[in-house]
PDB file of C-alpha atoms in Angstrom:
ATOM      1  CA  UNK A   1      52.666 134.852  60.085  1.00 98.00           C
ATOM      2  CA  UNK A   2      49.272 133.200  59.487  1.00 98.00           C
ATOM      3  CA  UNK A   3      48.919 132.302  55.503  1.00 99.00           C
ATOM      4  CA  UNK A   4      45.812 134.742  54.388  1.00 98.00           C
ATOM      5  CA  UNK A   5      46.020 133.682  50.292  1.00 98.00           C
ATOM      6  CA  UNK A   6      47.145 131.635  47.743  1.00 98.00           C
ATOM      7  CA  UNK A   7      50.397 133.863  47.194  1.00 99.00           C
ATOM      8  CA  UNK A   8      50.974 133.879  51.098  1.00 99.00           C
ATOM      9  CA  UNK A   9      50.600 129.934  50.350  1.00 99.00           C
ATOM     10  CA  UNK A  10      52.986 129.453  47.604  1.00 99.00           C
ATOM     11  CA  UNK A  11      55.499 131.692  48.595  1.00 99.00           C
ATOM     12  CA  UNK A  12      56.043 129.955  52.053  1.00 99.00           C
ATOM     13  CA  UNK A  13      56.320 126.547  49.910  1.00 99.00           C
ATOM     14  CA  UNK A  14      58.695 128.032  47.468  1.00 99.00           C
ATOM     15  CA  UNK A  15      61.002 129.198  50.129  1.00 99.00           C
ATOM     16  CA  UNK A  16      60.731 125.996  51.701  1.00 99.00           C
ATOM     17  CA  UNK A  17      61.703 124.018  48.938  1.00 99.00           C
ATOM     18  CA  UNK A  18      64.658 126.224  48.515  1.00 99.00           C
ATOM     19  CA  UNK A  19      65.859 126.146  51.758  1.00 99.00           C
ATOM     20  CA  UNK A  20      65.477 121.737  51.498  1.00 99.00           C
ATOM     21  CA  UNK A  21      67.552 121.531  48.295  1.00 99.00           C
ATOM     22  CA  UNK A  22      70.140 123.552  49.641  1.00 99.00           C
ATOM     23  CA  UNK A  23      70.189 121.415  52.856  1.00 99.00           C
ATOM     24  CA  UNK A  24      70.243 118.393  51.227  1.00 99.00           C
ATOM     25  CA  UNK A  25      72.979 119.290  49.125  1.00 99.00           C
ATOM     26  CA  UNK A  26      75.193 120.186  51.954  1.00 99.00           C
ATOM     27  CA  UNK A  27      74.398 116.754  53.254  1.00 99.00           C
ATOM     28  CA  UNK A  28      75.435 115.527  50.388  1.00 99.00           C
ATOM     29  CA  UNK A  29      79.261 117.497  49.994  1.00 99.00           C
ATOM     30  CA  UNK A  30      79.791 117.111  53.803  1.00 99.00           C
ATOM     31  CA  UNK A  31      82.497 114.242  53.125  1.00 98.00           C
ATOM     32  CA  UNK A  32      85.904 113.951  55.312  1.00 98.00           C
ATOM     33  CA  UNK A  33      88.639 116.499  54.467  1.00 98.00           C
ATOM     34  CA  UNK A  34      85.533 118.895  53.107  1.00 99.00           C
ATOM     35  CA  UNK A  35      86.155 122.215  55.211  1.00 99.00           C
ATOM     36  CA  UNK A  36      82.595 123.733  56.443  1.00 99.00           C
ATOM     37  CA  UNK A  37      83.611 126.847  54.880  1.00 99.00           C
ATOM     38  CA  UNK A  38      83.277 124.731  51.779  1.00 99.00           C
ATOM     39  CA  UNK A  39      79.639 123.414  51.985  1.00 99.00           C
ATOM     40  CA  UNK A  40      79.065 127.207  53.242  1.00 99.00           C
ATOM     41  CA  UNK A  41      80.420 128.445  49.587  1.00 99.00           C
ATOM     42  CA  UNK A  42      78.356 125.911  48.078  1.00 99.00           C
ATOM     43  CA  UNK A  43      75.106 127.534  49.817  1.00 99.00           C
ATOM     44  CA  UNK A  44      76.083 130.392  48.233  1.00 99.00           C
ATOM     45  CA  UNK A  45      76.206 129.536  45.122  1.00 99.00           C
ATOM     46  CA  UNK A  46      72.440 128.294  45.654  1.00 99.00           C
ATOM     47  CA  UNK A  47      71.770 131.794  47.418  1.00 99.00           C
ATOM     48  CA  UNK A  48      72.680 133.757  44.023  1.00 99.00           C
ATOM     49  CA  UNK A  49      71.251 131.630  41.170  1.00 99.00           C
ATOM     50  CA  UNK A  50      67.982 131.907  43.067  1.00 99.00           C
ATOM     51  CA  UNK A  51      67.806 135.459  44.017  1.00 99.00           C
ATOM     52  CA  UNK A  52      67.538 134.712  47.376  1.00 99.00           C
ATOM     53  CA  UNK A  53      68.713 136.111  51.092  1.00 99.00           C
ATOM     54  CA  UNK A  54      70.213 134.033  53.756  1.00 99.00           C
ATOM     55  CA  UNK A  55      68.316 135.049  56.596  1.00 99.00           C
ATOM     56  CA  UNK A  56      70.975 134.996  59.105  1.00 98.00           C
ATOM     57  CA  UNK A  57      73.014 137.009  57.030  1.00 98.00           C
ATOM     58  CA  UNK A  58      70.466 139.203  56.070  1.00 96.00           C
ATOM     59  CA  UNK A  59      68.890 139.451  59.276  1.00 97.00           C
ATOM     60  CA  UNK A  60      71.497 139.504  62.144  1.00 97.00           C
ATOM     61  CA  UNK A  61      74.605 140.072  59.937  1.00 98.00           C
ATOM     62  CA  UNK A  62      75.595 135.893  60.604  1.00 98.00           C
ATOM     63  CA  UNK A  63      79.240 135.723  59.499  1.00 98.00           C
ATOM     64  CA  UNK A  64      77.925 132.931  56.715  1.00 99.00           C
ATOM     65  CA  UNK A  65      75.085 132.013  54.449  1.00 99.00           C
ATOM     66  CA  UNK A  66      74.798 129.061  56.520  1.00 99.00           C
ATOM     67  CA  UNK A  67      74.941 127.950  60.029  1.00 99.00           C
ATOM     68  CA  UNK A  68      77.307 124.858  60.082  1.00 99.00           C
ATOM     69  CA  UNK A  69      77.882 123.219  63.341  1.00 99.00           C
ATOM     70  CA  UNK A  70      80.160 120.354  64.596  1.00 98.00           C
ATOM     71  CA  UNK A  71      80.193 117.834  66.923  1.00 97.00           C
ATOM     72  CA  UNK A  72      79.972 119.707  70.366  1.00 96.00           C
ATOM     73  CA  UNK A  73      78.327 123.063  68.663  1.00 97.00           C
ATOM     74  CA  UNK A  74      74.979 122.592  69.111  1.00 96.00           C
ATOM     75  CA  UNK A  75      74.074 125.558  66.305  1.00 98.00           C
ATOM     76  CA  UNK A  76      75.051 129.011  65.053  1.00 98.00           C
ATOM     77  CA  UNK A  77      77.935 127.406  64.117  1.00 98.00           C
ATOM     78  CA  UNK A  78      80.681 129.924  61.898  1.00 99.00           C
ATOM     79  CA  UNK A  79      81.622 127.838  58.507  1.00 99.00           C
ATOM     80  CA  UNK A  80      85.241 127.917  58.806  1.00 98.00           C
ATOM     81  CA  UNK A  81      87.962 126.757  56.364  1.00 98.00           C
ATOM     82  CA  UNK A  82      89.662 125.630  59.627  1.00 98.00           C
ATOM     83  CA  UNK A  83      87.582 123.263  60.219  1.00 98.00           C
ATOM     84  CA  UNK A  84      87.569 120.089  58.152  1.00 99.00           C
ATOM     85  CA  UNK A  85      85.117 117.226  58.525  1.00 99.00           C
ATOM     86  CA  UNK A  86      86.470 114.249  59.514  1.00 98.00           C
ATOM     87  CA  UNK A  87      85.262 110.468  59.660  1.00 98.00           C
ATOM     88  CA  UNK A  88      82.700 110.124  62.631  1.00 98.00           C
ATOM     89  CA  UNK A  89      82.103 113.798  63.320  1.00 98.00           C
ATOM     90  CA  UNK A  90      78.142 114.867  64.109  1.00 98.00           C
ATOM     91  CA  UNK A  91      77.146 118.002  62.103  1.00 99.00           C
ATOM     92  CA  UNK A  92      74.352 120.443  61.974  1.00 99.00           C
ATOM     93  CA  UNK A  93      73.472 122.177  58.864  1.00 99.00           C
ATOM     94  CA  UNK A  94      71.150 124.937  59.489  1.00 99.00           C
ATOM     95  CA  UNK A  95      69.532 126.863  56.321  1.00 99.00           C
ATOM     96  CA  UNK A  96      67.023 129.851  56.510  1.00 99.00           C
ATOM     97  CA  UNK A  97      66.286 132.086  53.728  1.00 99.00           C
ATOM     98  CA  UNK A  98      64.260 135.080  52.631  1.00 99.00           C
ATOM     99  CA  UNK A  99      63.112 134.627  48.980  1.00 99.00           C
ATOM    100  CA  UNK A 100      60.275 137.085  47.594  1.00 99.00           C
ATOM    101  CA  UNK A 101      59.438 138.151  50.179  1.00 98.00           C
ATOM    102  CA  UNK A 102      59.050 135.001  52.253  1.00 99.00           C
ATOM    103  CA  UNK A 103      60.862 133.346  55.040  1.00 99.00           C
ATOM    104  CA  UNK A 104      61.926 129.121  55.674  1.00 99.00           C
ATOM    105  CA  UNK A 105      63.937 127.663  58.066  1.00 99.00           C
ATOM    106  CA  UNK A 106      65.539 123.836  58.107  1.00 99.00           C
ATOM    107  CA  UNK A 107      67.733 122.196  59.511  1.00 99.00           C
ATOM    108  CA  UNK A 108      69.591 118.346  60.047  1.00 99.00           C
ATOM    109  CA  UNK A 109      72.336 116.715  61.974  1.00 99.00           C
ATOM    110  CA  UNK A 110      73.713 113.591  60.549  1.00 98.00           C
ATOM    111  CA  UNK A 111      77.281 111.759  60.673  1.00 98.00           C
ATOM    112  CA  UNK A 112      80.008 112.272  58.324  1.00 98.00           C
ATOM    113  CA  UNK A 113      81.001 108.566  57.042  1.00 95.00           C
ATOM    114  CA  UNK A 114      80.951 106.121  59.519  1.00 90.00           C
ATOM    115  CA  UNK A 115      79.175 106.499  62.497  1.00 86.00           C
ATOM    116  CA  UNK A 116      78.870 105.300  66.479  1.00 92.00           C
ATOM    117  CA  UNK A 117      76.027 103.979  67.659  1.00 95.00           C
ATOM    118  CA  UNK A 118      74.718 106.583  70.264  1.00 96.00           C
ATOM    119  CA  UNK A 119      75.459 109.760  67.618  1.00 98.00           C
ATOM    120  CA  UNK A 120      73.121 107.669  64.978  1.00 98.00           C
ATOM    121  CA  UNK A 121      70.712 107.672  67.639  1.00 99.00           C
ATOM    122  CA  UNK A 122      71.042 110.915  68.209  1.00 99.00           C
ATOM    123  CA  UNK A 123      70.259 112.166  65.289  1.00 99.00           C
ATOM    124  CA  UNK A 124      67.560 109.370  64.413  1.00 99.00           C
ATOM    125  CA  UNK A 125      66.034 110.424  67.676  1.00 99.00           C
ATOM    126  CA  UNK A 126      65.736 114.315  66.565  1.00 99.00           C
ATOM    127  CA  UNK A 127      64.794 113.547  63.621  1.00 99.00           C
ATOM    128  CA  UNK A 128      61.864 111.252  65.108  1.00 99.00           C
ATOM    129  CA  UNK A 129      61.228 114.241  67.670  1.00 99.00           C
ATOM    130  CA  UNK A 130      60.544 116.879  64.754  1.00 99.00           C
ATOM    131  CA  UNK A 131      58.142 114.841  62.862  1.00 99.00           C
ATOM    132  CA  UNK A 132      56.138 113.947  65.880  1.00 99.00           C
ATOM    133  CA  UNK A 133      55.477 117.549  66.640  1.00 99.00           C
ATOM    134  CA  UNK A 134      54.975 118.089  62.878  1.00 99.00           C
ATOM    135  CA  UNK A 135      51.476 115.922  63.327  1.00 98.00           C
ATOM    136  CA  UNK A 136      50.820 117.911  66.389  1.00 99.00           C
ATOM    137  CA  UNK A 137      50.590 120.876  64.690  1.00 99.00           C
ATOM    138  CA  UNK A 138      46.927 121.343  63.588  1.00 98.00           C
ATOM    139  CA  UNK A 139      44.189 123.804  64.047  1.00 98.00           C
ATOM    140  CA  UNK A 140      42.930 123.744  67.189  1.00 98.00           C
ATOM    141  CA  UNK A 141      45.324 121.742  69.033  1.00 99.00           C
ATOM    142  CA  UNK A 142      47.195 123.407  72.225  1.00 99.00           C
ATOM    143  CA  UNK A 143      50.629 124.934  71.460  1.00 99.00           C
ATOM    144  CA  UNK A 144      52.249 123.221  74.351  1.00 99.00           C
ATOM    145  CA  UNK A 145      51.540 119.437  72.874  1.00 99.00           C
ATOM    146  CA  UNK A 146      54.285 120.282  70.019  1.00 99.00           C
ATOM    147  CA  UNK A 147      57.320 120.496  72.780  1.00 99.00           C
ATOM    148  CA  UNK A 148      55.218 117.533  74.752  1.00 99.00           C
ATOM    149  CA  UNK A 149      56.380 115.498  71.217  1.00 99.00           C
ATOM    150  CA  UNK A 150      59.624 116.526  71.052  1.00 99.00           C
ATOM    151  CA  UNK A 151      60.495 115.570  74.576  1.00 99.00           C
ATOM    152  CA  UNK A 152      58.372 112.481  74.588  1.00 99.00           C
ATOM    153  CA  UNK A 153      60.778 110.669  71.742  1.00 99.00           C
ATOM    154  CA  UNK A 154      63.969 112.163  73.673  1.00 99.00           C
ATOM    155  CA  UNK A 155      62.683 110.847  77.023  1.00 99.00           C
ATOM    156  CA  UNK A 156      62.125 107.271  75.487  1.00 99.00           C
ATOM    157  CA  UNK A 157      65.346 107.151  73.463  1.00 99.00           C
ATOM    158  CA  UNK A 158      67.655 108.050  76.524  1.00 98.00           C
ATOM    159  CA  UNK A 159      67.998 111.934  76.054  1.00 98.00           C
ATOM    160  CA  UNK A 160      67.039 114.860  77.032  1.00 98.00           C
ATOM    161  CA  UNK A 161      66.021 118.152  75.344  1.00 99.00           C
ATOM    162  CA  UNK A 162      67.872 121.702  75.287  1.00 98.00           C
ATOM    163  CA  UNK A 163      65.294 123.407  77.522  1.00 98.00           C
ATOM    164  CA  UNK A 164      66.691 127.194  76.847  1.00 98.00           C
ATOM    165  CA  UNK A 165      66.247 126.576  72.792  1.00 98.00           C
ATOM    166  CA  UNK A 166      62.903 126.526  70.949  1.00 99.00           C
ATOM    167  CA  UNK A 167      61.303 126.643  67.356  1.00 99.00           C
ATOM    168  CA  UNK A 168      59.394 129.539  66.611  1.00 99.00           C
ATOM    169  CA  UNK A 169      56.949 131.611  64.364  1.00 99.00           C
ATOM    170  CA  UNK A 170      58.412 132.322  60.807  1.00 99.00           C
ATOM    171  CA  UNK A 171      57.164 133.610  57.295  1.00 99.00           C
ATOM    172  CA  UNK A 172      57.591 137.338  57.315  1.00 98.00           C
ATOM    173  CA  UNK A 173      60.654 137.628  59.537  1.00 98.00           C
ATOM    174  CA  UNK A 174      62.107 134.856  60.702  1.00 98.00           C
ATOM    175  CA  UNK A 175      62.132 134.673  64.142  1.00 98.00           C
ATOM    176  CA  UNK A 176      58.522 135.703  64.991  1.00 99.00           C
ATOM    177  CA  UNK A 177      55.377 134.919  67.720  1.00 98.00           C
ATOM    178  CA  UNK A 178      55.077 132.426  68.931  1.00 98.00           C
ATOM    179  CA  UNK A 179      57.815 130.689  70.986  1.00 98.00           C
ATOM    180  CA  UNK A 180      57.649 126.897  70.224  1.00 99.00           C
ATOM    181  CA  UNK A 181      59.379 124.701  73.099  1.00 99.00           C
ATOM    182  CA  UNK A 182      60.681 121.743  72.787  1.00 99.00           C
ATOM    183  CA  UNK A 183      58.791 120.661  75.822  1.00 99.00           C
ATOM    184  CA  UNK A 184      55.541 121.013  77.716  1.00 99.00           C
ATOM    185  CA  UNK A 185      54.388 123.886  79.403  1.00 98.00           C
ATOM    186  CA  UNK A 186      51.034 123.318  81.141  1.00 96.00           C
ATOM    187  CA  UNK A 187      50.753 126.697  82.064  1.00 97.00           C
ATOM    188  CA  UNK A 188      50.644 127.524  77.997  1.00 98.00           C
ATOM    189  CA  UNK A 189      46.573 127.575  77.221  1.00 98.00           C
ATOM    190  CA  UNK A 190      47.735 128.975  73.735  1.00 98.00           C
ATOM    191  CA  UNK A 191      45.936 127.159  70.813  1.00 98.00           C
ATOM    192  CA  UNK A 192      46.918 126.713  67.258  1.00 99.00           C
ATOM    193  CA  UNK A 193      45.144 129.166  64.540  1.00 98.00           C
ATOM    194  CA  UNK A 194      44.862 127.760  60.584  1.00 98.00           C
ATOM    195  CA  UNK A 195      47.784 128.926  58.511  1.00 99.00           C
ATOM    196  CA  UNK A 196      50.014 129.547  61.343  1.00 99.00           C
ATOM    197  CA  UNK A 197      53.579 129.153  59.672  1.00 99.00           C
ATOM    198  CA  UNK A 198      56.441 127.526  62.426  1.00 99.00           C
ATOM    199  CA  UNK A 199      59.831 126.426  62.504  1.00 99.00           C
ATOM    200  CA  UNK A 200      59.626 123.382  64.613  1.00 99.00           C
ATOM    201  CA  UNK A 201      62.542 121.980  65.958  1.00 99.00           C
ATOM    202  CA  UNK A 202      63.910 119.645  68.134  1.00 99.00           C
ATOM    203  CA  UNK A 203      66.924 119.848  70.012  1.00 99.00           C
ATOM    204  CA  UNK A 204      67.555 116.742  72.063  1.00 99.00           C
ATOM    205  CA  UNK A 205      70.624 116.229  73.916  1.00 98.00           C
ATOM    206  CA  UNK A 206      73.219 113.239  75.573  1.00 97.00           C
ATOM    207  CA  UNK A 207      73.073 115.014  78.436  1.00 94.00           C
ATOM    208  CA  UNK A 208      72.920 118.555  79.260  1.00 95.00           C
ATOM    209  CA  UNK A 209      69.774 120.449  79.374  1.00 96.00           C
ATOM    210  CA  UNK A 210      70.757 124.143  78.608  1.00 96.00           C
ATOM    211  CA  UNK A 211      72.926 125.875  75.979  1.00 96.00           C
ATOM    212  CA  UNK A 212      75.585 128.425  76.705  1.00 94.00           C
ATOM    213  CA  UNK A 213      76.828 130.790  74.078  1.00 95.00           C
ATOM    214  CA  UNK A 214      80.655 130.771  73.199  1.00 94.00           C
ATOM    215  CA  UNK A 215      82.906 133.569  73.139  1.00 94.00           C
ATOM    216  CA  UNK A 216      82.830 134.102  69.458  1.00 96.00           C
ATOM    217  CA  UNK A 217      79.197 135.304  69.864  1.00 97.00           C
ATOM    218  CA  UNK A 218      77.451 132.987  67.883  1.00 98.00           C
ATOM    219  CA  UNK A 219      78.478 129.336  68.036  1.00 97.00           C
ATOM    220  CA  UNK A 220      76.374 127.519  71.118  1.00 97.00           C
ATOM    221  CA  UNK A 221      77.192 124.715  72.684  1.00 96.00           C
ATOM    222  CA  UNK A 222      75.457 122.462  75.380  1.00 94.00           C
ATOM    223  CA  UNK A 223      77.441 121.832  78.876  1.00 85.00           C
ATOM    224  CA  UNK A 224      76.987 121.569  82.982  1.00 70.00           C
ATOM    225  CA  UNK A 225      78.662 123.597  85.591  1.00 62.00           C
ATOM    226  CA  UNK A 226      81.273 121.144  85.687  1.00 67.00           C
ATOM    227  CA  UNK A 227      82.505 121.524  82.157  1.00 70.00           C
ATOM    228  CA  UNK A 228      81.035 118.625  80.751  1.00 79.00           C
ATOM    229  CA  UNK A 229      79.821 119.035  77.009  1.00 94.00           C
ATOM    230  CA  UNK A 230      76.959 117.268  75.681  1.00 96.00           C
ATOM    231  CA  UNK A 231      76.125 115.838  72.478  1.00 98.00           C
ATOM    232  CA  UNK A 232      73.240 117.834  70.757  1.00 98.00           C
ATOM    233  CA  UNK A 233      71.264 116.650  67.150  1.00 99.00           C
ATOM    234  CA  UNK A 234      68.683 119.128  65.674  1.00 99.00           C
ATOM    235  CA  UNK A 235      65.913 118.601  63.138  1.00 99.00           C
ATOM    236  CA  UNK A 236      64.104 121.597  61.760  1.00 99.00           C
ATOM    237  CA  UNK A 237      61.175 121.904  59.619  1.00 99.00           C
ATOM    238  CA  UNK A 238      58.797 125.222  58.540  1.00 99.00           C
ATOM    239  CA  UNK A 239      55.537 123.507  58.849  1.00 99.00           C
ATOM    240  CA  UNK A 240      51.677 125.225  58.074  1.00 99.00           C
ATOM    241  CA  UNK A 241      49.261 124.655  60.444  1.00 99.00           C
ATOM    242  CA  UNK A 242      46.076 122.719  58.962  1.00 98.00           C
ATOM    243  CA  UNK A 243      42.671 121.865  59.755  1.00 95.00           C
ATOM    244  CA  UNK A 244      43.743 118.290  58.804  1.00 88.00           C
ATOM    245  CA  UNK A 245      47.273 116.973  57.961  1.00 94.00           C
ATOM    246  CA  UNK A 246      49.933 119.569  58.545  1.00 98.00           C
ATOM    247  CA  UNK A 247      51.752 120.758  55.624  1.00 99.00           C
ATOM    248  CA  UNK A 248      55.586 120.476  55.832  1.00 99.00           C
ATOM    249  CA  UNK A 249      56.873 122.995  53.944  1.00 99.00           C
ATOM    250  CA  UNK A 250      60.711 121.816  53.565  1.00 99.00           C
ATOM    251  CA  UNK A 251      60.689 118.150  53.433  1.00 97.00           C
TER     252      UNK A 251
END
């Protein structure tokens, strides 16, 4: 959607703080022995006392409020209470909601207590991707040079991005127009309109360049022909497109 008024303004920055506070509080309870199921129930909680929807679960009938991904999921990931965080493990906690009548979308992997070097990186190195393409996202400026961002900090950390995962249009719906890649396509001529409302993210990768779905349906994960899994961090912001500096709706 493209913000047309104040309301359209305020209610894409109300949903976006939402969707923060509830991200950063699953940040916050993802300790060791702390099932993902847990933090998931926790979301909830959030969900209710704010009248709002998730949007995976209201939208595609997600088995969860939340996606919550581990280690070699790189998102969709089913909270389980199965599976219990442990020391060292990388997680994703991805949080979208609809609340009157307006869609945001967020997301963050970090490590749960201590952490190696290269999965800090990781996840430093999304992070660092994301807010890149944040500044890139002004009016006039080509659609393409968001991904061009993204892959830029992978490419000079070490990584690589997920080429066959992309951010895209929210605020309405939301998954909507356009298609935001997490690299450069200098075919795309496409230029950015004021008020256009994205869900940029970054999806950068130890390895592997393309994301397979597992047989639950949902859960994706990040591998080569040979079997090999890759490590994958996200970082996900819903972000207004500005004549001047961006606004970040869920920081």
């Amino acid at each position: 959607m493209s913000i047309q008024n104040e309301k359209d303004l305020q209610g894409i920055l109300k949903a976006g703080k939402f969707v923060a506070k509830v991200r950063e509080l699953l940040k916050l309870l993802a300790k060791p022995g702390v099932s993902t199921l847990e933090l998931d129930l926790a979301a909830k909680q959030e969900f209710e006392a704010a009248g709002a929807f998730s949007a995976p679960k209201f939208d595609y009938k997600f088995p969860g409020f939340t996606c919550i991904s581990t280690n070699f999921e790189i998102a969709h990931g089913i909270p389980k209470k199965e599976t219990i965080l442990k020391d060292g493990d990388l997680v994703n906690v991805d949080v979208s909601a609809k609340l009157d009548g307006y869609y945001a979308d967020t997301g963050i992997s970090f490590i749960v207590g201590n952490s190696n070097e290269t999965l800090q990186k990781l996840c430093d190195t999304a992070i660092e991707g994301t807010m890149r393409a944040t500044k890139q996202a002004f009016t006039g400026n080509y659609l393409r040079h968001i991904g061009k961002a993204i892959h830029s900090a992978a490419k000079e950390n070490g990584f690589t991005v997920i080429k066959n995962l992309a951010g895209h249009g929210t605020g309405k719906k939301l998954h909507e127009e356009p298609q935001v890649l997490v690299y450069e396509d200098k075919r795309d001529h496409r230029k950015l309109n004021q008020g256009l409302v994205l869900a940029i993210e970054s999806f950068i990768s130890t390895g592997s360049q393309t994301a397979f779905e597992e047989s639950d349906g949902w859960t994706l994960v990040a591998g080569n022909r040979q079997g090999h899994l890759s490590y994958v961090a996200q970082c996900e912001h819903t972000v207004i497109v500005q004549n001047g500096k961006p606004i970040i709706a869920t920081l």
